[in-house]
mmCIF file of C-alpha atoms and ligand atoms in Angstrom:
data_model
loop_
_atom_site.group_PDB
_atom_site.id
_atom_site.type_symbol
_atom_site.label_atom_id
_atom_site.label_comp_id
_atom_site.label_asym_id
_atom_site.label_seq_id
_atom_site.Cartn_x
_atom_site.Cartn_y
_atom_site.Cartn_z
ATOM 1 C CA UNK A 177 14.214 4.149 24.190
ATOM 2 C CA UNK A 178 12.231 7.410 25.918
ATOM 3 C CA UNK A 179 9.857 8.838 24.147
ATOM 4 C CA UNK A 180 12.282 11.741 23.636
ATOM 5 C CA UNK A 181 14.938 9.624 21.695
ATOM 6 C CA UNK A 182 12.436 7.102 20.322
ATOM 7 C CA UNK A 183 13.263 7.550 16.386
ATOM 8 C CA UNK A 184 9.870 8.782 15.098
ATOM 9 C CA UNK A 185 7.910 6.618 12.149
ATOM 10 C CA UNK A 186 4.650 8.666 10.448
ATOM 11 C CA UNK A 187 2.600 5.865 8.780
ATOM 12 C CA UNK A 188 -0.636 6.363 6.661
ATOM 13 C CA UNK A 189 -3.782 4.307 6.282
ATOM 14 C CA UNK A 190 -3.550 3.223 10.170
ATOM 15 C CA UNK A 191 -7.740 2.764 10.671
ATOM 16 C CA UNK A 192 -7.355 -0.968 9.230
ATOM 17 C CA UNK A 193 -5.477 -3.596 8.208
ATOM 18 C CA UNK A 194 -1.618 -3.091 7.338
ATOM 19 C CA UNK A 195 -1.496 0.414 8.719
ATOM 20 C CA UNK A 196 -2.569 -0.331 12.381
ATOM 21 C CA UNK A 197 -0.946 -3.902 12.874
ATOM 22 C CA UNK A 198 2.419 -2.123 11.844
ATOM 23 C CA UNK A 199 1.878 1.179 13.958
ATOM 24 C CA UNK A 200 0.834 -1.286 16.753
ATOM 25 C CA UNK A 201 3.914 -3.507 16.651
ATOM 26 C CA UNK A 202 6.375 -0.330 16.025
ATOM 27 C CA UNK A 203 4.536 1.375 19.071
ATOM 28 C CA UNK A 204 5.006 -1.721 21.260
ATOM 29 C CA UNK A 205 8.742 -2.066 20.129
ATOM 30 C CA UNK A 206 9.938 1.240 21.207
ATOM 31 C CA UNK A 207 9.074 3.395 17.967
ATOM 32 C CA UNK A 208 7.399 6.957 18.459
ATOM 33 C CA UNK A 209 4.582 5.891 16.032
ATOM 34 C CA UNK A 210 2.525 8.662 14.544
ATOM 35 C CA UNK A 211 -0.027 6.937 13.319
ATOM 36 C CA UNK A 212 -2.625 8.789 11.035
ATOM 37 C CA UNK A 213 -6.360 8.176 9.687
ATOM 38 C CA UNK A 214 -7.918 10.129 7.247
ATOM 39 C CA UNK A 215 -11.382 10.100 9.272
ATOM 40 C CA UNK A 216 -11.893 12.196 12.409
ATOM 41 C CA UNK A 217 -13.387 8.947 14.166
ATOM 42 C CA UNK A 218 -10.364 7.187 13.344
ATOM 43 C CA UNK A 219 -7.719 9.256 14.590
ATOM 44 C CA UNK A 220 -9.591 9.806 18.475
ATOM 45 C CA UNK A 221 -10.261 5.813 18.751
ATOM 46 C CA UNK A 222 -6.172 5.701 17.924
ATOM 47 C CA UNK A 223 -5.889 8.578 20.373
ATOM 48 C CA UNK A 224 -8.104 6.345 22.976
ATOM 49 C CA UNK A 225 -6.034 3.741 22.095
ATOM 50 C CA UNK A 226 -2.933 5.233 23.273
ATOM 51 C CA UNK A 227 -0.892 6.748 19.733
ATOM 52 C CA UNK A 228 -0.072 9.830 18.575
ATOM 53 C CA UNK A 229 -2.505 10.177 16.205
ATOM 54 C CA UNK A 230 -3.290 13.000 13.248
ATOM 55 C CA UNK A 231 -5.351 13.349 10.108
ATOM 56 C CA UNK A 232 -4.193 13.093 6.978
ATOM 57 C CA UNK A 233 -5.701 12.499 3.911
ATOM 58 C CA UNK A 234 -3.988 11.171 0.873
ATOM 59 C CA UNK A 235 -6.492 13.059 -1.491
ATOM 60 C CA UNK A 236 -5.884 16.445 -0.082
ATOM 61 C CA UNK A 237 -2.816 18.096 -0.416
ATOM 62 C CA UNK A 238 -3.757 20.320 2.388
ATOM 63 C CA UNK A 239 -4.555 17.778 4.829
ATOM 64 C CA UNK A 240 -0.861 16.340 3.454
ATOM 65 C CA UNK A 241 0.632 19.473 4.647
ATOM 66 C CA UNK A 242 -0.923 20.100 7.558
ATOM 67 C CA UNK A 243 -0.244 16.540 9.325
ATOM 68 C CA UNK A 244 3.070 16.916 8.158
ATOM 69 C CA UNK A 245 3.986 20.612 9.450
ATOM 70 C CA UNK A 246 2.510 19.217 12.762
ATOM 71 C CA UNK A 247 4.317 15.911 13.150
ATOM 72 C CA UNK A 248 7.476 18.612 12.215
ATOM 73 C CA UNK A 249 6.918 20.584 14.830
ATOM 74 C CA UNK A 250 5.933 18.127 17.531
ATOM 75 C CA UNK A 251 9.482 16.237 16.759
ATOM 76 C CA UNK A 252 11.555 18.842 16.319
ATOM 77 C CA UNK A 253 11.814 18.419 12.542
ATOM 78 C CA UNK A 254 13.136 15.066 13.006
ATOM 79 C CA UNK A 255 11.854 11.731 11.335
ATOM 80 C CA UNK A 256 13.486 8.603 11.266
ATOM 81 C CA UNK A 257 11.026 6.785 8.706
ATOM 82 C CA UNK A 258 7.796 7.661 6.438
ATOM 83 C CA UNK A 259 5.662 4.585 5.979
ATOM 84 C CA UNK A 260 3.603 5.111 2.405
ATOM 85 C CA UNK A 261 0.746 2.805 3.420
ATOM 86 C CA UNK A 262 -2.946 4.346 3.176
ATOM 87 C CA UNK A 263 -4.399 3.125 -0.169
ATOM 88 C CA UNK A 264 -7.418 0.858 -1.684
ATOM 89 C CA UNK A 265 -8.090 -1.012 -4.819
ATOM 90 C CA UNK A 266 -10.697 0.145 -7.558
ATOM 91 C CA UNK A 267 -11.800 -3.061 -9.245
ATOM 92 C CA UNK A 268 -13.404 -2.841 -12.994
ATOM 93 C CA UNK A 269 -12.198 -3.795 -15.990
ATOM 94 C CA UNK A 270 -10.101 -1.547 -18.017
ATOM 95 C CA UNK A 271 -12.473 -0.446 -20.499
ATOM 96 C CA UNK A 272 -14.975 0.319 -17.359
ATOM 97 C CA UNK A 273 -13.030 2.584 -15.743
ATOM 98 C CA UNK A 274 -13.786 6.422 -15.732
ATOM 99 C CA UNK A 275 -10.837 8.706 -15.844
ATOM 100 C CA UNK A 276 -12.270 10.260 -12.546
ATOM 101 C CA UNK A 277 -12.116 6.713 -10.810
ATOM 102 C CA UNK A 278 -9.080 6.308 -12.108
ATOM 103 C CA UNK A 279 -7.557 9.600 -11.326
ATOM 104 C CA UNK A 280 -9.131 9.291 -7.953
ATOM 105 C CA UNK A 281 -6.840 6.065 -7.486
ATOM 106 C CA UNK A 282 -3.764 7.395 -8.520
ATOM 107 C CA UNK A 283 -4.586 10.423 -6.246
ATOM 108 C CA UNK A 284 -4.710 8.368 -2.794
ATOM 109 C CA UNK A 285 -2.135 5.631 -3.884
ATOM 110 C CA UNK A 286 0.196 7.615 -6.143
ATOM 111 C CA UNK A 287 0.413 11.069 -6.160
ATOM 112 C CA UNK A 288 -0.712 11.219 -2.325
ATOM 113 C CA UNK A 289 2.636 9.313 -1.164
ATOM 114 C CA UNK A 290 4.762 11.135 -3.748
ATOM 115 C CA UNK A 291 3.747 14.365 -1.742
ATOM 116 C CA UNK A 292 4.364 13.071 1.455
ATOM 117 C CA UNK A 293 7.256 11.950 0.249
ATOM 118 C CA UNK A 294 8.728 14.628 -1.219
ATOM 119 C CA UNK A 295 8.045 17.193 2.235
ATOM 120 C CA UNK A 296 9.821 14.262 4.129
ATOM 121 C CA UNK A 297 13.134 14.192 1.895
ATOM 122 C CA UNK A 298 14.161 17.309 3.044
ATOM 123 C CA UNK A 299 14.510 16.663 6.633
ATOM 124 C CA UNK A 300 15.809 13.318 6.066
ATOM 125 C CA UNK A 301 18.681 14.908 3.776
ATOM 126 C CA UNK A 302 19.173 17.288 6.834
ATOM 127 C CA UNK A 303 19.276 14.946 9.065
ATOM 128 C CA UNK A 304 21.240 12.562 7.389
ATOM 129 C CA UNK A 305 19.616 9.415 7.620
ATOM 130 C CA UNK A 306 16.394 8.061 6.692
ATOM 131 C CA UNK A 307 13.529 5.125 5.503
ATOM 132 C CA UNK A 308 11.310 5.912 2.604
ATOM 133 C CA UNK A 309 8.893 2.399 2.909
ATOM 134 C CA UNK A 310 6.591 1.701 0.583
ATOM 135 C CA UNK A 311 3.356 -0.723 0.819
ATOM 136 C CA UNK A 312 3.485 -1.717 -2.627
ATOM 137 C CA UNK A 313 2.172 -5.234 -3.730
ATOM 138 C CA UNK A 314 2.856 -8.173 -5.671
ATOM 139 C CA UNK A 315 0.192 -6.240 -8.386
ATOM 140 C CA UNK A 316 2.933 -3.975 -8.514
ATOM 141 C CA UNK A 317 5.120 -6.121 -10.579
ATOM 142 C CA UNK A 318 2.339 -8.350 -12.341
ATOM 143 C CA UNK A 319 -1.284 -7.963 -13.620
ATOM 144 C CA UNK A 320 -4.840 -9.500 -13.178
ATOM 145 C CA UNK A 321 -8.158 -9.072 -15.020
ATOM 146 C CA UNK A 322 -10.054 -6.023 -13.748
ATOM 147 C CA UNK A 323 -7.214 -4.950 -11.190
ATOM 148 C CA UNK A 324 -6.274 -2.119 -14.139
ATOM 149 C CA UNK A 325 -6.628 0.895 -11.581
ATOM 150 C CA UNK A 326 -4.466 -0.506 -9.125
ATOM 151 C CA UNK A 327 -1.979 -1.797 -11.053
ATOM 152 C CA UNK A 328 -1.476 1.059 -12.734
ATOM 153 C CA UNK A 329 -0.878 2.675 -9.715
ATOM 154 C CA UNK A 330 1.391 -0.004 -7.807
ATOM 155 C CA UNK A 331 3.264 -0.074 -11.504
ATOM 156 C CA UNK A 332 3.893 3.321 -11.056
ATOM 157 C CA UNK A 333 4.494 3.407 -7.618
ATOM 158 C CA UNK A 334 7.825 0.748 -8.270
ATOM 159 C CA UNK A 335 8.954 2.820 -11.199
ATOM 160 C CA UNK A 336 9.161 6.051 -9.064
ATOM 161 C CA UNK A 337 10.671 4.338 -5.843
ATOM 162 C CA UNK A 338 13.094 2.150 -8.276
ATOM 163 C CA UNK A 339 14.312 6.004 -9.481
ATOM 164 C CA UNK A 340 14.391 7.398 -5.968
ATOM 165 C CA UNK A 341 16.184 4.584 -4.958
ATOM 166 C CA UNK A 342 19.124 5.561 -7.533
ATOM 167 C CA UNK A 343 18.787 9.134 -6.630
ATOM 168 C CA UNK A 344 19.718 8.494 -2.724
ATOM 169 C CA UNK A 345 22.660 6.442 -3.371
ATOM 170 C CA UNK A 346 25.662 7.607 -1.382
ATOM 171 C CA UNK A 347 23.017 8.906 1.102
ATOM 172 C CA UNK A 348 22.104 7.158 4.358
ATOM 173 C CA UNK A 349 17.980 7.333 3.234
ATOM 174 C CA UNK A 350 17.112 4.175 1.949
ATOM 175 C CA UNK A 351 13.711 3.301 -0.096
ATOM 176 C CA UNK A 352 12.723 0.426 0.353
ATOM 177 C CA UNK A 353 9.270 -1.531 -1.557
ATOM 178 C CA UNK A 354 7.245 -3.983 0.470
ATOM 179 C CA UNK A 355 5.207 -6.660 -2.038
ATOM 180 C CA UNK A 356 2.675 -8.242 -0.010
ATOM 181 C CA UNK A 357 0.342 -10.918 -1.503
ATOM 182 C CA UNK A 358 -3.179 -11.355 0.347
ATOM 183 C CA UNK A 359 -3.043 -10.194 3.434
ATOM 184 C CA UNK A 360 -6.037 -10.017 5.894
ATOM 185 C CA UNK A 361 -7.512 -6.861 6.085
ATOM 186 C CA UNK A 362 -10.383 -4.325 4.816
ATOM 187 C CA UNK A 363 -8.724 -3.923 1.379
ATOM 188 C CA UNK A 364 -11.442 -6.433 -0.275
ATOM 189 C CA UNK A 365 -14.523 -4.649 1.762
ATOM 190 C CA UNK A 366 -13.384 -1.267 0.617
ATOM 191 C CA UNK A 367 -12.608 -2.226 -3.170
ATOM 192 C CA UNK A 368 -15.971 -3.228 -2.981
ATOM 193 C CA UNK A 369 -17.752 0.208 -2.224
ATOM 194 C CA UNK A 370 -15.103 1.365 -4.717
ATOM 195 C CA UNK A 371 -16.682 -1.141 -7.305
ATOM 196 C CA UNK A 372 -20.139 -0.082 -6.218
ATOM 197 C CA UNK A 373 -19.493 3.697 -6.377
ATOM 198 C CA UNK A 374 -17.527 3.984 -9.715
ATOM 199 C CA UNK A 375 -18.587 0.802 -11.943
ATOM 200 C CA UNK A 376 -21.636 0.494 -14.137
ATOM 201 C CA UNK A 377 -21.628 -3.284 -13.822
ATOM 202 C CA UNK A 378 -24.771 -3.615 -15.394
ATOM 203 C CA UNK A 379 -24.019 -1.942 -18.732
ATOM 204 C CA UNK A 380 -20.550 -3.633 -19.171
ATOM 205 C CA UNK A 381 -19.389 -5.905 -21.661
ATOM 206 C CA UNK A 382 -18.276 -7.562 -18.316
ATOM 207 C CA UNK A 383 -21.405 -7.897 -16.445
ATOM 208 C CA UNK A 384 -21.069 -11.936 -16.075
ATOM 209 C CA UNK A 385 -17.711 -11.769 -14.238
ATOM 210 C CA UNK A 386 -18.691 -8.644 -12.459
ATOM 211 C CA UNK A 387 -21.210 -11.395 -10.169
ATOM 212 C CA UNK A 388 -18.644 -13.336 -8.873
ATOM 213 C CA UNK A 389 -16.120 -10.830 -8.688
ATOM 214 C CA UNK A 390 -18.573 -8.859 -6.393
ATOM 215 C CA UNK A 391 -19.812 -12.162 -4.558
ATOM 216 C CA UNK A 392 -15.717 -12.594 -3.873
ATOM 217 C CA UNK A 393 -15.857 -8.720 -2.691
ATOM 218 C CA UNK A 394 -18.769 -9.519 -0.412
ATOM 219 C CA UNK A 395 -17.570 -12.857 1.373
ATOM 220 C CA UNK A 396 -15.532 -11.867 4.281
ATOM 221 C CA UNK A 397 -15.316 -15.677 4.899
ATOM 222 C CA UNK A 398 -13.415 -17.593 2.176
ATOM 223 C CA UNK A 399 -9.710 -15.666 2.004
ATOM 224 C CA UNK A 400 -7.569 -16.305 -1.107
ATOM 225 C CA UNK A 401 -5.012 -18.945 -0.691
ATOM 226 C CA UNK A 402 -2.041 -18.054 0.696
ATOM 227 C CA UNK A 403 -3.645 -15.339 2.428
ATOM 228 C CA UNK A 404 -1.726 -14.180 5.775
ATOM 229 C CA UNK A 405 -2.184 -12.004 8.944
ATOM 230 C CA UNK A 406 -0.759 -8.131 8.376
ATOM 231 C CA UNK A 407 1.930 -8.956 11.170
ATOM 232 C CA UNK A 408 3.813 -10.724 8.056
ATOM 233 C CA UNK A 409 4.304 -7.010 6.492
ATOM 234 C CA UNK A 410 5.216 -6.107 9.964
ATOM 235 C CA UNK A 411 8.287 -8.416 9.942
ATOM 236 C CA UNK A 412 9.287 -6.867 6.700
ATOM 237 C CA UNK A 413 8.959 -3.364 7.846
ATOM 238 C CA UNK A 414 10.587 -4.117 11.327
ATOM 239 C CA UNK A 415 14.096 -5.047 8.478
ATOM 240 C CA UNK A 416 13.863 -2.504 6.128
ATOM 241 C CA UNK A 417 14.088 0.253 9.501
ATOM 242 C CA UNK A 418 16.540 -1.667 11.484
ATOM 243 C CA UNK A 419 18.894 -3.197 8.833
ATOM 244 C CA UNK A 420 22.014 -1.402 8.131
ATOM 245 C CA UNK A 421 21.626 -2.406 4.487
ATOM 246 C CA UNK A 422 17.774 -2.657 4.455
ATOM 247 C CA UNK A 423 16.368 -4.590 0.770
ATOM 248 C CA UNK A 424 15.390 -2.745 -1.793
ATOM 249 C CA UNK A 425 12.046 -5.185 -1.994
ATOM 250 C CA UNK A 426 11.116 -7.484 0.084
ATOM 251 C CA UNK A 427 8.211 -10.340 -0.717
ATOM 252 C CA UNK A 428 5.589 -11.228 1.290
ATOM 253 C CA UNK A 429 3.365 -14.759 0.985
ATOM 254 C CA UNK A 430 4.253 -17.403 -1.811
ATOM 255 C CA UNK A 431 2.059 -15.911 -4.637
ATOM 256 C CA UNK A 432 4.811 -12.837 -4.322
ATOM 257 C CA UNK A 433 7.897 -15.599 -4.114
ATOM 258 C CA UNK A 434 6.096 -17.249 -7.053
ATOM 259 C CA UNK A 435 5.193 -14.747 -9.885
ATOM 260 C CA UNK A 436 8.581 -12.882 -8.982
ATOM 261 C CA UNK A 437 10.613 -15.669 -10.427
ATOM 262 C CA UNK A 438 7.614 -16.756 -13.235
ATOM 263 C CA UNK A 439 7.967 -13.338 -14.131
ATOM 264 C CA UNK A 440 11.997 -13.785 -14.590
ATOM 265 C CA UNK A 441 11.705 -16.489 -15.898
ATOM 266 C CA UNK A 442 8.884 -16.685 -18.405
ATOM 267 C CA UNK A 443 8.089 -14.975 -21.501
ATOM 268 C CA UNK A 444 5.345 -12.490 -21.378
ATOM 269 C CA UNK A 445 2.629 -14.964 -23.376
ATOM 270 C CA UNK A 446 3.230 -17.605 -21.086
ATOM 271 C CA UNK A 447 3.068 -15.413 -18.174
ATOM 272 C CA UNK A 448 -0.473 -13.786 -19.678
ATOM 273 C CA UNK A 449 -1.996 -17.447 -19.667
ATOM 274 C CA UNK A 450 -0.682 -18.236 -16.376
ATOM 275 C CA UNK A 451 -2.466 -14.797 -14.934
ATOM 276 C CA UNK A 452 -5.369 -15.521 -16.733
ATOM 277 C CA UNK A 453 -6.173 -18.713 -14.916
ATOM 278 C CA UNK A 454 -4.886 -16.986 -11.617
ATOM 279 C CA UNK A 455 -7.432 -14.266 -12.485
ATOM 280 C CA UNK A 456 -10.082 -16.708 -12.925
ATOM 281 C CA UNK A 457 -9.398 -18.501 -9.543
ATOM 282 C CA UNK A 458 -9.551 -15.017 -8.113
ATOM 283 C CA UNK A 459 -12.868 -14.268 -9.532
ATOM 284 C CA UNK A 460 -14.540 -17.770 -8.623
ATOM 285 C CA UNK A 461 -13.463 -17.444 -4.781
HETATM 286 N N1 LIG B 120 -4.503 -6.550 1.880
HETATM 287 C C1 LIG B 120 -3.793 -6.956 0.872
HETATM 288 O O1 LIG B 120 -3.973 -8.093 0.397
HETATM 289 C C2 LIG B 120 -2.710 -6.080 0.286
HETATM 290 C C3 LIG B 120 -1.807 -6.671 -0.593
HETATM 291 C C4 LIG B 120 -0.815 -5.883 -1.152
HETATM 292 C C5 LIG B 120 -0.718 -4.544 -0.825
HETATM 293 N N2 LIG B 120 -1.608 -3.984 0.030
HETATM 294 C C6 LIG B 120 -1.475 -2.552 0.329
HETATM 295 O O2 LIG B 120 -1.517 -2.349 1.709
HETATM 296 C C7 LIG B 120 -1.935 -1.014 1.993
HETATM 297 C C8 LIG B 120 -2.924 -1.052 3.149
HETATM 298 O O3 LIG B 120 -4.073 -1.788 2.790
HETATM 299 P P1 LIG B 120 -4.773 -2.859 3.748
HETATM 300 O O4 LIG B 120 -4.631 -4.189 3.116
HETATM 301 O O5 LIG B 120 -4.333 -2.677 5.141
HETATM 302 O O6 LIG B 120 -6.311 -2.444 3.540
HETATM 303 P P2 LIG B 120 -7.341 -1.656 4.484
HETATM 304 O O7 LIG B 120 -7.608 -2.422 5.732
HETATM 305 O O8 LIG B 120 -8.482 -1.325 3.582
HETATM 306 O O9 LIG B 120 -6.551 -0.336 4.891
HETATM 307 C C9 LIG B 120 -6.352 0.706 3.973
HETATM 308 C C10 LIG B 120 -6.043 1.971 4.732
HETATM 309 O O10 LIG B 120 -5.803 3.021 3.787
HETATM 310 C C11 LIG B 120 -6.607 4.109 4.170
HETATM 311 N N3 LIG B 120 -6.957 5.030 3.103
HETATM 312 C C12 LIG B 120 -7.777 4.854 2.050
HETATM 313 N N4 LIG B 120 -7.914 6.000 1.376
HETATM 314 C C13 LIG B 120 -7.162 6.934 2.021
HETATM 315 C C14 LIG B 120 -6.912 8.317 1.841
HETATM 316 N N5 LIG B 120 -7.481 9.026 0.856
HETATM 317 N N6 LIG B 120 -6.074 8.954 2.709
HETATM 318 C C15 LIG B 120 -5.519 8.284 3.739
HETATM 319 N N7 LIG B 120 -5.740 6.979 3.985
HETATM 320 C C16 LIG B 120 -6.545 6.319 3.126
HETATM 321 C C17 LIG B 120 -7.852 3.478 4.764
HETATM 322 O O11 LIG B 120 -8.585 4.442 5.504
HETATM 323 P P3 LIG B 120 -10.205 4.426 5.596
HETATM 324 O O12 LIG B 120 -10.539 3.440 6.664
HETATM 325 O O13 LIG B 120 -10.535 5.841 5.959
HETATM 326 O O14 LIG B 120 -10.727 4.040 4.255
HETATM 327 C C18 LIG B 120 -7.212 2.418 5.619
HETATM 328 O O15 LIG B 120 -6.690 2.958 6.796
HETATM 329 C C19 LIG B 120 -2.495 -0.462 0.681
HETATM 330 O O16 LIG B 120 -1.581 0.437 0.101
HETATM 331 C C20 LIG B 120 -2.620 -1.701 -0.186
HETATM 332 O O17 LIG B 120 -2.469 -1.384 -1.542
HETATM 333 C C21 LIG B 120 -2.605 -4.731 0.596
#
């Protein structure tokens, strides 16, 4: 593919982790990657790095708009896919969190990829083809202790893709929902300063837990089992843009094979002990 005909792929969130690997292996297999970074630094070491890079920041509805009239213009209002990837987690149990913490995670992970979305649907309904991806997680489809922010937001994320989804049909744009497990990246380093900035550990009912839930945070060492590299979301992605009938969600890692069928299979009780212990395990790491 030239760079002319290369079908186009805007992807948030690509300083770190899930974001870069993907706009990295998209770039190198013949994708026009815009990859974008909410931080100025960011988006000129992806520039140095050889992408089309812009900012956009999932807070800021103007920075939304911006990035997106300018990826518009620069490809003609044509684009193939919209990765919904930039996001963190804001640890703290439920009772802990502010409504400003917790509005400020629904901001970047929920309503900050519905607006993105929602500019992109037009000129994929114009076009007449289309791939709405979304980064979800397996915490979008079951819960842990002191995970309440985020999976409130992943929760809410599925609900709104699973109704999009229904929406498109008889349309070529499909929606698709990636459910990673652990996966090696930042996210645990920057739900840290998230659990620094916006928890009052030492005033909680939860203040015990709260020290080895931040000594997990801090230890970039020991990953959770099952943990793997970001190039297994990559995979996933790679399907749901070049599958004629891409998957409506796709698992990644065993915890996500696992607790989708526990969570078929077993009543909600059983399930609550089960993620109670898993919880634990998490915590002790
Ligand atoms: N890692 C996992 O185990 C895992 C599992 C399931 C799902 N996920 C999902 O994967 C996605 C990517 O996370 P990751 O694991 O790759 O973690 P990461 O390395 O921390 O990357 C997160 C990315 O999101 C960006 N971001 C944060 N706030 C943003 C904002 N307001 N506007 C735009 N971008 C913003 C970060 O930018 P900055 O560098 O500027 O903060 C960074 O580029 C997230 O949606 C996460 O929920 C991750």
């Amino acid at each position: 593919m030239t760079r002319a005909n290369a079908r186009a792929v805007l992807i948030t969130g690509c300083s770190s982790g899930i974001g870069l690997c993907v706009a990295q292996g998209l770039k190198s297999r013949g994708y026009r990657v815009i990859a974008t970074a909410r931080k100025k630094a960011d988006v000129q070491r992806l520039i140095d790095d050889g992408f089309e890079s812009l900012g956009l920041d999932l807070s800021d509805s103007a920075s939304i708009a911006a990035a997106l009239d300018e990826v518009l213009e620069r490809t003609g209002n044509r684009l193939y896919a919209l990765f919904n990837n930039g996001g963190y987690g804001q640890p703290g149990a439920v009772e802990d969190l502010s409504m400003k913490a917790l509005r400020a995670q629904f901001e970047v992970n929920f309503f900050g990829w519905h607006e993105l979305t929602r500019r992109v649907l037009p000129v994929m309904r114009a076009q007449g083809e289309g791939r709405i991806i979304q980064n979800s997680s397996v915490l979008g489809f079951i819960t842990l202790k002191y995970r309440g922010a985020y999976n409130a937001s992943k929760f809410a994320l599925e609900g709104l893709s699973d109704t999009l989804r229904l929406e498109l049909q008889g349309t070529d744009i499909h929606v698709c929902l990636i459910e990673p497990g652990p996966i090696l990246s930042r996210f645990r380093e920057n739900a840290h300063r998230a659990f620094k900035a916006n928890i009052d550990a030492e005033h909680s009912f939860h203040r015990n837990a709260y020290i080895s839930l931040e000594r997990r945070l801090a230890d970039n060492e020991i990953e959770p089992p099952f943990t793997l590299p970001a190039s297994a979301v990559l995979k996933r992605v790679i399907h749901a843009l070049e599958s004629s009938r891409p998957k409506p969600r796709y698992y990644v890692t065993v915890p996500t094979y696992g607790f989708g069928l526990l969570k078929r299979l077993l009543p909600t009780r059983v399930l609550d002990r089960l993620l109670i212990a898993a919880s634990r395990a998490e915590v002790r790491h």
